[in-house]
mmCIF file of C-alpha atoms and ligand atoms in Angstrom:
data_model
loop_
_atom_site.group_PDB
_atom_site.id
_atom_site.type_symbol
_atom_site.label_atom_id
_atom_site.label_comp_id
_atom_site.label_asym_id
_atom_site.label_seq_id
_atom_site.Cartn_x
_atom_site.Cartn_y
_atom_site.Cartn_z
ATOM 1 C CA UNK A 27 120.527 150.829 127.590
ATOM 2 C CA UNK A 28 120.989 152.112 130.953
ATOM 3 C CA UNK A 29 122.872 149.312 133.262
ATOM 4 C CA UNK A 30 124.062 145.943 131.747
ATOM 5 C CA UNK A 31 125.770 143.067 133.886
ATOM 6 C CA UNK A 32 129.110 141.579 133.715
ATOM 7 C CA UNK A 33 130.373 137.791 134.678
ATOM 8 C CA UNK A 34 133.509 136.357 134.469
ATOM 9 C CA UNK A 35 132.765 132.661 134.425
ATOM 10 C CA UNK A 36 134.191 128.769 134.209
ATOM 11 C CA UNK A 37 138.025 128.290 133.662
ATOM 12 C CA UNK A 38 139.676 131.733 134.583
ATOM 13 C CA UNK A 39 141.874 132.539 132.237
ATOM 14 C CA UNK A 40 144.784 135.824 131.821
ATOM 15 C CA UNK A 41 143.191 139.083 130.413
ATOM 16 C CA UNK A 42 139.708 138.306 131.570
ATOM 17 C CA UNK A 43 140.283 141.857 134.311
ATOM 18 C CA UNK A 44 141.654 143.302 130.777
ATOM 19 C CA UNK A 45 137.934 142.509 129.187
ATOM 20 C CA UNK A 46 136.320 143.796 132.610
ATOM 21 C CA UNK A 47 138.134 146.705 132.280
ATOM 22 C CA UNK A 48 137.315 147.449 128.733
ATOM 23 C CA UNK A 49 133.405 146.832 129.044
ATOM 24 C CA UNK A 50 133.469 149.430 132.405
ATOM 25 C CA UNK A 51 135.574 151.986 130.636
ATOM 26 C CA UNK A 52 133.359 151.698 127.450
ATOM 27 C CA UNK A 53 130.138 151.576 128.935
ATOM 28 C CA UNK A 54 131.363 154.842 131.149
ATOM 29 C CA UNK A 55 131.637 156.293 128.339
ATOM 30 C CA UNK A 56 128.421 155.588 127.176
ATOM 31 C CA UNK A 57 126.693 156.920 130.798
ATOM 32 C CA UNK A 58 125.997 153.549 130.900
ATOM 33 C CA UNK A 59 126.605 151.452 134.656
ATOM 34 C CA UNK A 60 128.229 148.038 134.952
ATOM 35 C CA UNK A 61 127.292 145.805 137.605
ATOM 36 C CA UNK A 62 129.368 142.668 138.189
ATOM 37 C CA UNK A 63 127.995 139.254 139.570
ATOM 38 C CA UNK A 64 130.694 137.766 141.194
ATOM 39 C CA UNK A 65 131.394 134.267 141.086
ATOM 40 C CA UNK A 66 130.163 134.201 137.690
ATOM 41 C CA UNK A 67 126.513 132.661 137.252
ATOM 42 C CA UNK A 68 126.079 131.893 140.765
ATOM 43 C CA UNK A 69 126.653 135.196 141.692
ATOM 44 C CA UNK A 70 123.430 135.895 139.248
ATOM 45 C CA UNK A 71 121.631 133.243 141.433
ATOM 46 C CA UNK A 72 123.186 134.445 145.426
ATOM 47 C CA UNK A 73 122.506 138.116 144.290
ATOM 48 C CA UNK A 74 126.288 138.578 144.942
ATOM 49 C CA UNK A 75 127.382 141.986 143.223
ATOM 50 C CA UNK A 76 129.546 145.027 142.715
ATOM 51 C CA UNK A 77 129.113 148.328 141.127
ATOM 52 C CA UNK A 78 131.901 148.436 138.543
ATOM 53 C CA UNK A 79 133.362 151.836 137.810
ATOM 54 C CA UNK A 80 136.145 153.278 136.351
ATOM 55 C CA UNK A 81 137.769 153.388 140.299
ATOM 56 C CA UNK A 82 137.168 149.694 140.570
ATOM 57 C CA UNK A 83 138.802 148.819 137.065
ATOM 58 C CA UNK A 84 142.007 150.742 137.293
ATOM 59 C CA UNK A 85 145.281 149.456 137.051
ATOM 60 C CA UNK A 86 143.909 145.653 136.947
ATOM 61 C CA UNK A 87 144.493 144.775 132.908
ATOM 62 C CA UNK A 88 148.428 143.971 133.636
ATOM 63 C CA UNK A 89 146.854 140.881 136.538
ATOM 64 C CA UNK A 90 145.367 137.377 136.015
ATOM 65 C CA UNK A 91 143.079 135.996 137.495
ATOM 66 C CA UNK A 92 139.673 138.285 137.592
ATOM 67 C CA UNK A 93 138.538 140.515 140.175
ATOM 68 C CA UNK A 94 134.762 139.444 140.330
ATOM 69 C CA UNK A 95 136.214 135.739 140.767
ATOM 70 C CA UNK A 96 134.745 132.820 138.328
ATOM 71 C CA UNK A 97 133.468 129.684 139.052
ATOM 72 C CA UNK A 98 130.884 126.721 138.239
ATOM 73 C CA UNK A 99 127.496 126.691 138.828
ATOM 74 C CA UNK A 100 125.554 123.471 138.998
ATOM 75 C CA UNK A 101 121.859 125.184 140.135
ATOM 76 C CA UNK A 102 122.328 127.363 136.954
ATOM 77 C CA UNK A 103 122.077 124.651 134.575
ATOM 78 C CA UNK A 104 118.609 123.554 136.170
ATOM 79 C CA UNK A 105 115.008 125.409 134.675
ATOM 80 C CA UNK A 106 114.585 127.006 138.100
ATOM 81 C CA UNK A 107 118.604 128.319 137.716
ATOM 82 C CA UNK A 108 117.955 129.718 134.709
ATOM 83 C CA UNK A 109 114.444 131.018 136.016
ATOM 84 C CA UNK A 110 115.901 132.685 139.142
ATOM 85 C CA UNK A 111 118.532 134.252 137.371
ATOM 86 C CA UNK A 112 116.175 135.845 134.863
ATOM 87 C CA UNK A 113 114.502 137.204 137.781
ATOM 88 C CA UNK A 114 117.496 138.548 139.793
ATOM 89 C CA UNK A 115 118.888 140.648 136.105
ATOM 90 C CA UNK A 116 115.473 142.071 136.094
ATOM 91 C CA UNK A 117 115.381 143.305 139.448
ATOM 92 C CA UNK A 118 118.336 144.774 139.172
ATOM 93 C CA UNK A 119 117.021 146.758 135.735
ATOM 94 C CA UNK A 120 119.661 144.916 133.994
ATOM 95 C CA UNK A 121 119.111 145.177 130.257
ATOM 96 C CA UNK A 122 122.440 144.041 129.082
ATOM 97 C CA UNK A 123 124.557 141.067 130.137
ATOM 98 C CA UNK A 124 128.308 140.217 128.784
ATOM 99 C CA UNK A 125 129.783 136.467 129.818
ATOM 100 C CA UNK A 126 133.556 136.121 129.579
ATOM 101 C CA UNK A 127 134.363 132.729 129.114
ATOM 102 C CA UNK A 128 134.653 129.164 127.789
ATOM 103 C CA UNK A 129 131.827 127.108 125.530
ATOM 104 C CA UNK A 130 129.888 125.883 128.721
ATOM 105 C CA UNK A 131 129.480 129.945 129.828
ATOM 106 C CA UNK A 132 128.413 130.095 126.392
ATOM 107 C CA UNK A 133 126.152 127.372 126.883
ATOM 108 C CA UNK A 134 125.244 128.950 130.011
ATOM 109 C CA UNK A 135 123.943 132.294 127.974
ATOM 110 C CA UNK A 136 121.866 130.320 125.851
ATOM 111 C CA UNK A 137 120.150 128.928 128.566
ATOM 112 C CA UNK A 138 119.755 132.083 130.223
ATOM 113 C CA UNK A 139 118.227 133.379 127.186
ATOM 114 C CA UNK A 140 114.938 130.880 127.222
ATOM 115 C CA UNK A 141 114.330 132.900 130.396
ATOM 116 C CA UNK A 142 115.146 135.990 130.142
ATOM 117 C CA UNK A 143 114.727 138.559 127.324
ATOM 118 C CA UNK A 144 117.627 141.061 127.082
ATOM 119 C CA UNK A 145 120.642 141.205 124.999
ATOM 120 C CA UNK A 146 123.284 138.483 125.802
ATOM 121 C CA UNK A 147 126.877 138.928 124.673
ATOM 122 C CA UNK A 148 129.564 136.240 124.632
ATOM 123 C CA UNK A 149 133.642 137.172 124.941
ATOM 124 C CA UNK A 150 135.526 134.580 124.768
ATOM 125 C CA UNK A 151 137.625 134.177 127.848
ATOM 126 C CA UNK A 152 139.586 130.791 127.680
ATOM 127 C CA UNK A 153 143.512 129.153 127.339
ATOM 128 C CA UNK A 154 142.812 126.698 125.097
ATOM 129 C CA UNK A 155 141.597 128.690 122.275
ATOM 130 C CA UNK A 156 139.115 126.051 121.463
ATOM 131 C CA UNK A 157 136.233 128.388 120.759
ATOM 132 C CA UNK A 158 134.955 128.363 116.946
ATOM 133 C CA UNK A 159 134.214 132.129 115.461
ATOM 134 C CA UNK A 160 137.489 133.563 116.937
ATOM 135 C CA UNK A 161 140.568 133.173 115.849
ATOM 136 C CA UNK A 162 142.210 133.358 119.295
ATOM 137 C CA UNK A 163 140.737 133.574 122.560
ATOM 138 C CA UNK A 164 141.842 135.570 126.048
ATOM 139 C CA UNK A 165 144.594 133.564 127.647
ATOM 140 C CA UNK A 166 145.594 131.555 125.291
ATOM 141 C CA UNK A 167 148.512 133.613 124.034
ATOM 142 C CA UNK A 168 150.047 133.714 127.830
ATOM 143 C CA UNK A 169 149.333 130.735 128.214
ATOM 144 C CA UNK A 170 151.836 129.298 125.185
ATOM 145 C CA UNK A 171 154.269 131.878 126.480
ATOM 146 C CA UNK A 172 153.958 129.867 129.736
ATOM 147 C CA UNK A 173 154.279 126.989 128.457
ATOM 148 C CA UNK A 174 157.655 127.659 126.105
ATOM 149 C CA UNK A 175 159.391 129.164 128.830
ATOM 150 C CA UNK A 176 158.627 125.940 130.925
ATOM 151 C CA UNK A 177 159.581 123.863 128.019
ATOM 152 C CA UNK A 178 162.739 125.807 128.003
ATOM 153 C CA UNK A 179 163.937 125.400 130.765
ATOM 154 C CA UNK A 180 162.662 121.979 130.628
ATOM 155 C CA UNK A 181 165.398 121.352 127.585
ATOM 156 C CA UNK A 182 168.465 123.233 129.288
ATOM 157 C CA UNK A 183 168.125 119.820 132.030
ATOM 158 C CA UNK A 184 166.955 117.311 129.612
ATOM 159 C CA UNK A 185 170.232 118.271 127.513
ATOM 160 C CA UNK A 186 172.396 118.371 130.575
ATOM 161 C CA UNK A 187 171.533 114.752 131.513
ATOM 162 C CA UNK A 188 170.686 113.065 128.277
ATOM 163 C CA UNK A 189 167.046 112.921 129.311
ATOM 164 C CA UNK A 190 163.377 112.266 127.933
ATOM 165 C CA UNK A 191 160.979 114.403 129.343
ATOM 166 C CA UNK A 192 157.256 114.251 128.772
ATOM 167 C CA UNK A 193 155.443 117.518 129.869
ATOM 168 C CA UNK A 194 152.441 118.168 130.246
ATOM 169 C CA UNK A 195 150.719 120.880 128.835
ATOM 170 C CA UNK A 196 146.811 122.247 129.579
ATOM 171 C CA UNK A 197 144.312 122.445 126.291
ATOM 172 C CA UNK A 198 141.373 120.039 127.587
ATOM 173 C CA UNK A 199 140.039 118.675 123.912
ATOM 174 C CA UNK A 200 142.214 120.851 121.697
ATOM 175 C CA UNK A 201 145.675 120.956 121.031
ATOM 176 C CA UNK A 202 146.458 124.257 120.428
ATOM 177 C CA UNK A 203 148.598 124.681 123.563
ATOM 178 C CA UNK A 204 150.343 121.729 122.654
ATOM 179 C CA UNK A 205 150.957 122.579 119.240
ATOM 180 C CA UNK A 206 151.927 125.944 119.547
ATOM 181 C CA UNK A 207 154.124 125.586 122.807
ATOM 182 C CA UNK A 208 156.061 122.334 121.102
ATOM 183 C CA UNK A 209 156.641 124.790 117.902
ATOM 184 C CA UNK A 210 157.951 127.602 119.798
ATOM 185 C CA UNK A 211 160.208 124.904 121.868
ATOM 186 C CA UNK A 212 161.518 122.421 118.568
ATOM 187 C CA UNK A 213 159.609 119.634 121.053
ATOM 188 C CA UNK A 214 160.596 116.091 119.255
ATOM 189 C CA UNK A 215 157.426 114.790 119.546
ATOM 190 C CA UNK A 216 153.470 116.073 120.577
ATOM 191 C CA UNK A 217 150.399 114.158 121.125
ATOM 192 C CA UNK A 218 147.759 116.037 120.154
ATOM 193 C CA UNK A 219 143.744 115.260 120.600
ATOM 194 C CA UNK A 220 143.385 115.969 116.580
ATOM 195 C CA UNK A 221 145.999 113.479 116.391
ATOM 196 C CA UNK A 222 145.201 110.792 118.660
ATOM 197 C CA UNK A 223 141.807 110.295 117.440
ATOM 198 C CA UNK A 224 142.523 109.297 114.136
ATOM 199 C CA UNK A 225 145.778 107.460 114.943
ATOM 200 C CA UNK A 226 146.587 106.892 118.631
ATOM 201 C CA UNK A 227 150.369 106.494 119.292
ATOM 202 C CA UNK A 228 151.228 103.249 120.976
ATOM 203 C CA UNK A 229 154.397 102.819 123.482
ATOM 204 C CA UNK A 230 155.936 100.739 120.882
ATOM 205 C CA UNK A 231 155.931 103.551 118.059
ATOM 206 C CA UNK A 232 157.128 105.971 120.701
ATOM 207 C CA UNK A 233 160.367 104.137 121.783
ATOM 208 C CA UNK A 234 161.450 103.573 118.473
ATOM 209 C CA UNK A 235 160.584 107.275 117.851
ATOM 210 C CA UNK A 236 163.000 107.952 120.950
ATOM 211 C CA UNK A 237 165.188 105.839 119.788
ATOM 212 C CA UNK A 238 165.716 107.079 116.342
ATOM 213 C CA UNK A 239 166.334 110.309 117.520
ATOM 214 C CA UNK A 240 169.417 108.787 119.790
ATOM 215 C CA UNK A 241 170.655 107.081 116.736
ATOM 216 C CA UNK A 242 170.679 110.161 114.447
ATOM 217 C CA UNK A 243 171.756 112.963 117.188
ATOM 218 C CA UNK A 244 173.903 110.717 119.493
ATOM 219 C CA UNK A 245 172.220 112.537 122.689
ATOM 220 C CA UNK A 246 169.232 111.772 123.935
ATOM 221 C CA UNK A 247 167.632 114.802 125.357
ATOM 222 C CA UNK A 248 164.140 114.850 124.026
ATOM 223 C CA UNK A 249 161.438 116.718 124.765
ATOM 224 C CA UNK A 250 157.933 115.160 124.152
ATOM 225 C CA UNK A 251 154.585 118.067 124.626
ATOM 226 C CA UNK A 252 151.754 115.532 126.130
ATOM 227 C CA UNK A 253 147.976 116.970 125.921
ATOM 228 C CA UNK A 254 146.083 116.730 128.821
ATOM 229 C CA UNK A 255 143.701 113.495 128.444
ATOM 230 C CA UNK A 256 145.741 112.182 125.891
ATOM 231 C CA UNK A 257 146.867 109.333 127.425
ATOM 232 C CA UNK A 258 145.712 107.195 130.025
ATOM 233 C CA UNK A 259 147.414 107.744 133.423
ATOM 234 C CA UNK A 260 149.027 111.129 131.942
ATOM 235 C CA UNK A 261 152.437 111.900 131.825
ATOM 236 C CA UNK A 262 153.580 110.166 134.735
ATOM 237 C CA UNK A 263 152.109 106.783 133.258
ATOM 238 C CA UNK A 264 153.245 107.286 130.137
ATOM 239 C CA UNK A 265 156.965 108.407 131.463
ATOM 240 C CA UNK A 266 157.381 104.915 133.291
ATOM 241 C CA UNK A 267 155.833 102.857 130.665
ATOM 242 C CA UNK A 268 158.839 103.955 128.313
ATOM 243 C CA UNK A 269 161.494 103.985 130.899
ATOM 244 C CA UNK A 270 160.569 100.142 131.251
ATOM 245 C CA UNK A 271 161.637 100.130 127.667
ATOM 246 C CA UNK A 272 164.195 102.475 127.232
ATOM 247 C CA UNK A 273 168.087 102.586 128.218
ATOM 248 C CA UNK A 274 167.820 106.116 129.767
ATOM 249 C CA UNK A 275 165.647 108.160 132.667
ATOM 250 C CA UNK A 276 162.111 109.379 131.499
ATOM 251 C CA UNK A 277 160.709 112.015 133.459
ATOM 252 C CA UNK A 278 157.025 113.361 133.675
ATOM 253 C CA UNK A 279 156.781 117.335 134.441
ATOM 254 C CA UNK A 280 152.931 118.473 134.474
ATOM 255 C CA UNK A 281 152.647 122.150 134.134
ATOM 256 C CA UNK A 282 149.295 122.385 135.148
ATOM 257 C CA UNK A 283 147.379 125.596 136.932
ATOM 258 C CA UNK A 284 150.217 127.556 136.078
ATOM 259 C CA UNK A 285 148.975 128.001 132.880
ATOM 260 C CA UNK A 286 146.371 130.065 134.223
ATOM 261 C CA UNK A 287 148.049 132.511 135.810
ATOM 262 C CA UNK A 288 150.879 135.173 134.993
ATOM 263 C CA UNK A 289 151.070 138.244 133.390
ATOM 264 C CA UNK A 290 149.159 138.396 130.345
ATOM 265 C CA UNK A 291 150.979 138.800 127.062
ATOM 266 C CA UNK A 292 150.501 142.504 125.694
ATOM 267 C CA UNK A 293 148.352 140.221 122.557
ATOM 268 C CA UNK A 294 146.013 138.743 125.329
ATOM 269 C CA UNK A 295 145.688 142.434 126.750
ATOM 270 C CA UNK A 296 144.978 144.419 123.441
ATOM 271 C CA UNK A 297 142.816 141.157 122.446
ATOM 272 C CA UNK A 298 140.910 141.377 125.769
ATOM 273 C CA UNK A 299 140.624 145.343 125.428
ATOM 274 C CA UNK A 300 139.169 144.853 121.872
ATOM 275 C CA UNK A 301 136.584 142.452 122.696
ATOM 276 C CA UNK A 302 135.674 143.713 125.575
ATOM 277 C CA UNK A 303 134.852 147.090 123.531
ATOM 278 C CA UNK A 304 133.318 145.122 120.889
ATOM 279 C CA UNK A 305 130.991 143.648 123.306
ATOM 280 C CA UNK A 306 129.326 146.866 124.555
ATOM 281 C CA UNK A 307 129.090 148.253 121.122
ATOM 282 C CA UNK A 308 126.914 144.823 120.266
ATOM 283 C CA UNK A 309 124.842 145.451 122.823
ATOM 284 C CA UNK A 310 124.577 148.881 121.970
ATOM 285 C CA UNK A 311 123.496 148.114 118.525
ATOM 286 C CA UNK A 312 120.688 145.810 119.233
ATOM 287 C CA UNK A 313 123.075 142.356 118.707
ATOM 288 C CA UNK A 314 122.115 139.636 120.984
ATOM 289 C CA UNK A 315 123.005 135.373 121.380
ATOM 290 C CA UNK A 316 126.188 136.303 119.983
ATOM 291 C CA UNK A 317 130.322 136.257 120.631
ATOM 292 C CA UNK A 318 132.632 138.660 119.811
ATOM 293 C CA UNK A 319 135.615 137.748 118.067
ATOM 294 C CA UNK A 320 138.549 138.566 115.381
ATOM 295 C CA UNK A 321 138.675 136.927 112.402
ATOM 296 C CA UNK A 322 142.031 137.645 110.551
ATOM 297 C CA UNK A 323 142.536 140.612 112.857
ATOM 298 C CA UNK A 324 139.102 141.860 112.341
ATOM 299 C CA UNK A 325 136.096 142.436 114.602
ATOM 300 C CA UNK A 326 133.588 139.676 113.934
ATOM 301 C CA UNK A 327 130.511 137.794 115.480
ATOM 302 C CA UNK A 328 129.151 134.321 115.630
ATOM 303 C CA UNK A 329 126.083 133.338 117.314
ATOM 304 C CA UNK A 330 126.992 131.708 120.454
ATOM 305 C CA UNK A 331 125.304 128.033 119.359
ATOM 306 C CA UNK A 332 128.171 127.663 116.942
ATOM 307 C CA UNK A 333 131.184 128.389 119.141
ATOM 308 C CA UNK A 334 131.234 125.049 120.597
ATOM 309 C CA UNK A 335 128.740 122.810 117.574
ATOM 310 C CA UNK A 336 130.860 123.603 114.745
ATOM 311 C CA UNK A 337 134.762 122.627 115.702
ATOM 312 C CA UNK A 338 137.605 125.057 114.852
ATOM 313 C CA UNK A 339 139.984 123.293 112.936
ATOM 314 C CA UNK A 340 143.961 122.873 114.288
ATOM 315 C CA UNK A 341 145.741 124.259 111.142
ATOM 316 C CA UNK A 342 146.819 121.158 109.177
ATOM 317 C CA UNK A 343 150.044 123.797 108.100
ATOM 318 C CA UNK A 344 151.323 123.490 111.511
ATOM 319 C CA UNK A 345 150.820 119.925 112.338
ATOM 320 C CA UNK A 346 152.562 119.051 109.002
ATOM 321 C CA UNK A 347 155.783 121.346 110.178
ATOM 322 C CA UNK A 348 155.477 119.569 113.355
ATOM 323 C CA UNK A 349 155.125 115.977 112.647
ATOM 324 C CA UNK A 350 156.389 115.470 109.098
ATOM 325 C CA UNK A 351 159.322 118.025 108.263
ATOM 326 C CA UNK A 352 160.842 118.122 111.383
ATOM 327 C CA UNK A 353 160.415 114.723 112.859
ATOM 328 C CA UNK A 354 164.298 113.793 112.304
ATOM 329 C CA UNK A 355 163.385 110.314 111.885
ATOM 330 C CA UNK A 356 160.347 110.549 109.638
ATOM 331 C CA UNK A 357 161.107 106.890 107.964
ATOM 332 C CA UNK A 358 160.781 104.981 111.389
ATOM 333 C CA UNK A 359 157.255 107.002 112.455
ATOM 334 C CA UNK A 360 155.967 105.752 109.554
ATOM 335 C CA UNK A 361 156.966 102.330 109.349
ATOM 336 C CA UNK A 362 155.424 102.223 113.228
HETATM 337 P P1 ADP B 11 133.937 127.075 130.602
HETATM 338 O O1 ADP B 11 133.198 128.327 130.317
HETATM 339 O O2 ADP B 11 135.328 127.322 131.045
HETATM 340 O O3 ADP B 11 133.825 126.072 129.459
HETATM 341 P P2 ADP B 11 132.240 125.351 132.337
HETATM 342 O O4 ADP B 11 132.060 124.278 131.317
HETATM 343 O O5 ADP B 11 132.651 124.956 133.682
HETATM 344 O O6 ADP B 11 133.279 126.459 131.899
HETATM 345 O O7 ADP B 11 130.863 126.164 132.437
HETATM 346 C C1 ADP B 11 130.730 127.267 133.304
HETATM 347 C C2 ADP B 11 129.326 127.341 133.820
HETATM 348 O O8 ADP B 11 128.411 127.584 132.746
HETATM 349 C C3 ADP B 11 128.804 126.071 134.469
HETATM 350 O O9 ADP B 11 129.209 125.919 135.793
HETATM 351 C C4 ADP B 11 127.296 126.266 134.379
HETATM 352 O O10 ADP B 11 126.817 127.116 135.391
HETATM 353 C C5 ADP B 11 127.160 126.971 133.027
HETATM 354 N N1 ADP B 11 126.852 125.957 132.016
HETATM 355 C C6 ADP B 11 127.704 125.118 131.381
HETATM 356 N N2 ADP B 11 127.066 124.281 130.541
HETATM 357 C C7 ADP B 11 125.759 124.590 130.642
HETATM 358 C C8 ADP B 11 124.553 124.086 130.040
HETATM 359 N N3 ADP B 11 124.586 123.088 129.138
HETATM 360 N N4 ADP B 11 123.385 124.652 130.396
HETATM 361 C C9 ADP B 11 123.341 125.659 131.292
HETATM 362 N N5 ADP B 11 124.430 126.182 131.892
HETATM 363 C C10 ADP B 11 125.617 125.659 131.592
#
């Protein structure tokens, strides 16, 4: 192994420069040279490059965002995409390539792999931790942290003025942001995909959740965590439709990109640094079609296929915490 590639690619997410960093340091190490598409896999396709070294890679682990950029790329997914690209890596003597992202840049790699030969490695780079074979994934701890502190202050206001709010958290399909971020925050109430698809919450069970929460506290500041395509309209819709049935001010707060960005959490940098480590050792040892990942704090692998076919389970612990022992008015959610 002489030279192997690097992409950051899809949703950006906090510690991906922390996983660049770790793959050019590592592979240093090894004599070996990084090159970086930018853009991720349509900088395979444009030819659009840097020469990572340890210069290029210092002092960027403490930064969001990712300094060889990520984005989508439609041609990719074609035959002649994934053709071209096979090309380009050769040209370039590539016999390595590491993709730092979400399932579809994991989908990506198996594509690239019906065209091209060498050793593909997967690190998963994504907030919503919704990648099977890893027990978290690289942003997803900031991205909680981002979210509780929002949700914080979100409280100090809704307790002020006797408010509901409904915010909005990121997560796409999974609720793990949600979850986690209305733990942290002692949310009342969180709509969760794993939730919703079993036993959608209607308006009606809502305000008399809202409700019995007045009743038993006397306030009503209450903080509801909304998953993002959860509910039709989002948070905004779903904010009006229970102010039209409740006695007191509903308010919608999306957090959105924000999410994405910030300092990442010293977990999402020693994560990041880990995997990113892991990664070059794979392809060092012959591994290929595979992601790195911990398992209970352990290095582990799973071939890339079944990070997004097989679905990582929400822990029933923590939606049982969450919905049953501290839903104050447990009773009236059930006879809704
Ligand atoms: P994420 O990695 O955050 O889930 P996307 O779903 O946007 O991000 O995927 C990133 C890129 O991976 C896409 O723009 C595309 O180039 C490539 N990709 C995604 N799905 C496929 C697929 N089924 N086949 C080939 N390439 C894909």
């Amino acid at each position: 192994i002489n030279r192997i590639a690097v992409i950051t690619s899809g949703g950006d997410a906090p510690g991906m420069n922390a996983a660049v960093r770790a793959v050019v340091l590592t592979a240093e190490n090894y004599g070996i040279e990084v090159v970086g598409f930018r853009h991720g896999y349509e900088g395979v396709l444009t030819n659009d490059y840097i020469k990572l070294g340890r210069e290029s890679v210092e002092h960027i682990l403490q930064y969001s965002g990712t300094i060889i950029k990520s984005a989508r790329s439609e041609r990719f997914k074609t035959d002649d995409g994934g053709r071209e690209a096979a090309e380009n890596l050769d040209a370039h003597q590539i016999d390595g390539f590491i993709v730092i992202g979400g399932d579809g840049s994991f989908r990506g790699a198996d594509h690239l792999a019906k065209f091209w030969q060498g050793p593909i490695i997967g690190v998963p780079g994504t907030i919503d931790n919704d990648l099977y074979g890893t027990d978290n994934t690289i942003g997803y701890d900031t991205a909680v942290e981002t979210a509780m502190d929002a949700l914080d202050k979100i409280r100090d206001t809704a307790e002020a003025m006797d408010r509901v709010f409904i915010v909005e958290v990121m997560g796409r399909n999974a609720g793990y942001i949600g979850i986690s971020s209305a733990m942290a925050c002692g949310s009342e109430r969180m709509i969760l995909p794993e939730l919703q698809k079993d036993k959608p919450l209607t308006v009606d069970a809502l305000v008399k959740h809202i409700e019995g929460v007045h009743r038993v506290r006397g306030d009503s500041s209450y903080v509801m965590v909304l998953c993002e395509n959860q509910w039709p309209g989002g948070a905004v819709r779903l904010a009006e439709q229970l102010e039209d049935r409740l006695n007191f001010p509903c308010r919608p707060c999306l957090l959105g990109h924000v999410q994405r960005g910030g300092r990442p959490t010293a977990m999402d940098r020693i994560l990041a640094t880990r995997l990113g480590v892991h990664a070059v050792e794979l392809i060092r040892s012959g591994e290929t079609g595979v992601m790195a990942g911990i398992s209970r704090n352990e290095l582990c692998t799973t071939p890339l296929q079944d990070t997004w076919m097989q679905r990582k389970q929400l822990s029933q612990e923590l939606i049982d915490i969450q919905t049953k022992l501290f839903n104050p008015v447990k009773k009236e959610r059930h006879k809704a």
